[in-house]
mmCIF file of N, CA and C in Angstrom:
data_model
loop_
_atom_site.group_PDB
_atom_site.id
_atom_site.type_symbol
_atom_site.label_atom_id
_atom_site.label_comp_id
_atom_site.label_asym_id
_atom_site.label_seq_id
_atom_site.Cartn_x
_atom_site.Cartn_y
_atom_site.Cartn_z
ATOM 1 N N MET C 1 9.401 127.253 95.260
ATOM 2 C CA MET C 1 9.880 126.699 96.538
ATOM 3 C C MET C 1 10.412 125.285 96.290
ATOM 4 N N PRO C 2 11.618 125.022 96.745
ATOM 5 C CA PRO C 2 12.194 123.691 96.516
ATOM 6 C C PRO C 2 11.361 122.592 97.170
ATOM 7 N N LEU C 3 11.296 121.462 96.517
ATOM 8 C CA LEU C 3 10.515 120.334 97.022
ATOM 9 C C LEU C 3 11.010 119.897 98.392
ATOM 10 N N ILE C 4 12.339 119.923 98.592
ATOM 11 C CA ILE C 4 12.913 119.516 99.880
ATOM 12 C C ILE C 4 12.370 120.387 101.005
ATOM 13 N N ALA C 5 12.279 121.694 100.753
ATOM 14 C CA ALA C 5 11.774 122.613 101.774
ATOM 15 C C ALA C 5 10.327 122.302 102.123
ATOM 16 N N VAL C 6 9.538 121.975 101.115
ATOM 17 C CA VAL C 6 8.135 121.634 101.351
ATOM 18 C C VAL C 6 8.040 120.382 102.233
ATOM 19 N N ILE C 7 8.842 119.378 101.905
ATOM 20 C CA ILE C 7 8.836 118.126 102.674
ATOM 21 C C ILE C 7 9.275 118.377 104.113
ATOM 22 N N VAL C 8 10.383 119.102 104.273
ATOM 23 C CA VAL C 8 10.903 119.376 105.617
ATOM 24 C C VAL C 8 9.895 120.170 106.436
ATOM 25 N N PHE C 9 9.329 121.223 105.830
ATOM 26 C CA PHE C 9 8.374 122.061 106.548
ATOM 27 C C PHE C 9 7.139 121.261 106.947
ATOM 28 N N THR C 10 6.654 120.422 106.029
ATOM 29 C CA THR C 10 5.489 119.602 106.315
ATOM 30 C C THR C 10 5.775 118.644 107.465
ATOM 31 N N ALA C 11 6.999 118.106 107.498
ATOM 32 C CA ALA C 11 7.376 117.185 108.565
ATOM 33 C C ALA C 11 7.539 117.911 109.901
ATOM 34 N N LEU C 12 7.948 119.179 109.860
ATOM 35 C CA LEU C 12 8.196 119.925 111.100
ATOM 36 C C LEU C 12 6.922 120.439 111.765
ATOM 37 N N ILE C 13 5.855 120.605 110.979
ATOM 38 C CA ILE C 13 4.625 121.173 111.546
ATOM 39 C C ILE C 13 4.085 120.321 112.711
ATOM 40 N N PRO C 14 3.861 119.010 112.532
ATOM 41 C CA PRO C 14 3.338 118.218 113.661
ATOM 42 C C PRO C 14 4.322 118.145 114.828
ATOM 43 N N VAL C 15 5.622 118.148 114.530
ATOM 44 C CA VAL C 15 6.622 118.117 115.597
ATOM 45 C C VAL C 15 6.524 119.380 116.447
ATOM 46 N N ALA C 16 6.506 120.533 115.774
ATOM 47 C CA ALA C 16 6.393 121.804 116.493
ATOM 48 C C ALA C 16 5.061 121.894 117.229
ATOM 49 N N ASN C 17 4.027 121.391 116.616
ATOM 50 C CA ASN C 17 2.701 121.426 117.232
ATOM 51 C C ASN C 17 2.677 120.558 118.486
ATOM 52 N N TRP C 18 3.394 119.428 118.454
ATOM 53 C CA TRP C 18 3.455 118.523 119.602
ATOM 54 C C TRP C 18 4.292 119.135 120.717
ATOM 55 N N VAL C 19 5.394 119.800 120.326
ATOM 56 C CA VAL C 19 6.290 120.399 121.316
ATOM 57 C C VAL C 19 5.611 121.567 122.019
ATOM 58 N N SER C 20 4.964 122.429 121.264
ATOM 59 C CA SER C 20 4.396 123.639 121.855
ATOM 60 C C SER C 20 3.190 124.133 121.057
ATOM 61 N N PRO C 21 2.029 123.564 121.308
ATOM 62 C CA PRO C 21 0.822 123.926 120.552
ATOM 63 C C PRO C 21 0.483 125.415 120.660
ATOM 64 N N THR C 22 0.674 126.009 121.848
ATOM 65 C CA THR C 22 0.292 127.410 122.013
ATOM 66 C C THR C 22 1.175 128.320 121.192
ATOM 67 N N MET C 23 2.485 128.006 121.110
ATOM 68 C CA MET C 23 3.392 128.825 120.316
ATOM 69 C C MET C 23 3.029 128.734 118.837
ATOM 70 N N VAL C 24 2.653 127.545 118.386
ATOM 71 C CA VAL C 24 2.260 127.372 116.989
ATOM 72 C C VAL C 24 0.975 128.151 116.710
ATOM 73 N N GLU C 25 0.019 128.074 117.641
ATOM 74 C CA GLU C 25 -1.245 128.780 117.461
ATOM 75 C C GLU C 25 -1.022 130.283 117.394
ATOM 76 N N GLN C 26 -0.076 130.784 118.169
ATOM 77 C CA GLN C 26 0.187 132.215 118.186
ATOM 78 C C GLN C 26 1.095 132.633 117.042
ATOM 79 N N GLY C 27 1.626 131.654 116.317
ATOM 80 C CA GLY C 27 2.430 131.961 115.146
ATOM 81 C C GLY C 27 3.891 132.235 115.448
ATOM 82 N N TRP C 28 4.330 131.986 116.687
ATOM 83 C CA TRP C 28 5.719 132.274 117.047
ATOM 84 C C TRP C 28 6.692 131.358 116.321
ATOM 85 N N LEU C 29 6.276 130.119 116.077
ATOM 86 C CA LEU C 29 7.177 129.153 115.444
ATOM 87 C C LEU C 29 6.971 129.068 113.941
ATOM 88 N N THR C 30 5.878 129.606 113.448
ATOM 89 C CA THR C 30 5.542 129.399 112.043
ATOM 90 C C THR C 30 6.586 129.985 111.107
ATOM 91 N N TRP C 31 6.904 131.280 111.271
ATOM 92 C CA TRP C 31 7.856 131.913 110.361
ATOM 93 C C TRP C 31 9.265 131.381 110.500
ATOM 94 N N PRO C 32 9.783 131.186 111.728
ATOM 95 C CA PRO C 32 11.118 130.572 111.846
ATOM 96 C C PRO C 32 11.186 129.206 111.168
ATOM 97 N N LEU C 33 10.127 128.413 111.278
ATOM 98 C CA LEU C 33 10.121 127.097 110.636
ATOM 99 C C LEU C 33 10.114 127.229 109.116
ATOM 100 N N ILE C 34 9.369 128.190 108.604
ATOM 101 C CA ILE C 34 9.335 128.404 107.157
ATOM 102 C C ILE C 34 10.724 128.791 106.650
ATOM 103 N N PHE C 35 11.378 129.732 107.362
ATOM 104 C CA PHE C 35 12.711 130.171 106.937
ATOM 105 C C PHE C 35 13.719 129.045 107.055
ATOM 106 N N LEU C 36 13.611 128.242 108.133
ATOM 107 C CA LEU C 36 14.516 127.108 108.315
ATOM 108 C C LEU C 36 14.341 126.106 107.182
ATOM 109 N N ALA C 37 13.084 125.791 106.860
ATOM 110 C CA ALA C 37 12.813 124.839 105.788
ATOM 111 C C ALA C 37 13.308 125.361 104.444
ATOM 112 N N LEU C 38 13.120 126.649 104.208
ATOM 113 C CA LEU C 38 13.598 127.248 102.963
ATOM 114 C C LEU C 38 15.118 127.184 102.884
ATOM 115 N N ALA C 39 15.790 127.490 104.000
ATOM 116 C CA ALA C 39 17.255 127.470 104.016
ATOM 117 C C ALA C 39 17.770 126.056 103.750
ATOM 118 N N ILE C 40 17.154 125.061 104.408
ATOM 119 C CA ILE C 40 17.562 123.675 104.198
ATOM 120 C C ILE C 40 17.297 123.259 102.753
ATOM 121 N N GLY C 41 16.134 123.657 102.245
ATOM 122 C CA GLY C 41 15.768 123.293 100.880
ATOM 123 C C GLY C 41 16.714 123.892 99.855
ATOM 124 N N VAL C 42 17.056 125.163 100.042
ATOM 125 C CA VAL C 42 17.955 125.836 99.102
ATOM 126 C C VAL C 42 19.345 125.215 99.168
ATOM 127 N N ARG C 43 19.846 124.966 100.389
ATOM 128 C CA ARG C 43 21.165 124.346 100.546
ATOM 129 C C ARG C 43 21.180 122.956 99.903
ATOM 130 N N GLY C 44 20.128 122.192 100.140
ATOM 131 C CA GLY C 44 20.046 120.851 99.582
ATOM 132 C C GLY C 44 19.992 120.875 98.060
ATOM 133 N N ALA C 45 19.217 121.810 97.523
ATOM 134 C CA ALA C 45 19.108 121.932 96.070
ATOM 135 C C ALA C 45 20.452 122.338 95.468
ATOM 136 N N ASN C 46 21.151 123.268 96.126
ATOM 137 C CA ASN C 46 22.467 123.700 95.642
ATOM 138 C C ASN C 46 23.468 122.555 95.673
ATOM 139 N N ALA C 47 23.464 121.802 96.761
ATOM 140 C CA ALA C 47 24.387 120.671 96.889
ATOM 141 C C ALA C 47 24.086 119.616 95.822
ATOM 142 N N LEU C 48 22.803 119.363 95.606
ATOM 143 C CA LEU C 48 22.400 118.374 94.609
ATOM 144 C C LEU C 48 22.810 118.832 93.210
ATOM 145 N N THR C 49 22.622 120.106 92.933
ATOM 146 C CA THR C 49 23.002 120.660 91.633
ATOM 147 C C THR C 49 24.513 120.555 91.419
ATOM 148 N N ARG C 50 25.275 120.901 92.459
ATOM 149 C CA ARG C 50 26.737 120.809 92.379
ATOM 150 C C ARG C 50 27.172 119.371 92.118
ATOM 151 N N TRP C 51 26.573 118.431 92.878
ATOM 152 C CA TRP C 51 26.933 117.024 92.704
ATOM 153 C C TRP C 51 26.586 116.561 91.285
ATOM 154 N N TRP C 52 25.410 116.950 90.808
ATOM 155 C CA TRP C 52 24.947 116.515 89.492
ATOM 156 C C TRP C 52 25.858 117.049 88.389
ATOM 157 N N SER C 53 26.325 118.297 88.543
ATOM 158 C CA SER C 53 27.131 118.915 87.492
ATOM 159 C C SER C 53 28.582 118.425 87.503
ATOM 160 N N THR C 54 29.038 117.875 88.635
ATOM 161 C CA THR C 54 30.438 117.438 88.716
ATOM 162 C C THR C 54 30.600 115.952 88.419
ATOM 163 N N ARG C 55 29.511 115.226 88.337
ATOM 164 C CA ARG C 55 29.639 113.781 88.084
ATOM 165 C C ARG C 55 30.019 113.533 86.620
ATOM 166 N N ASP C 56 30.570 112.369 86.368
ATOM 167 C CA ASP C 56 31.005 112.053 84.992
ATOM 168 C C ASP C 56 29.890 111.390 84.203
#
């Protein structure tokens, strides 16, 4: 799992919990947040890799 995804997901947990504690407790937001964090992490890692490989 990309480090960025871990950071983003960790940051989103208290936010989601503050917005809607019952939804978090029931697990409605847990999986969407995991997938969102993974998508952001993968995109960020790909962009970083592209930038790193194209620099001089």
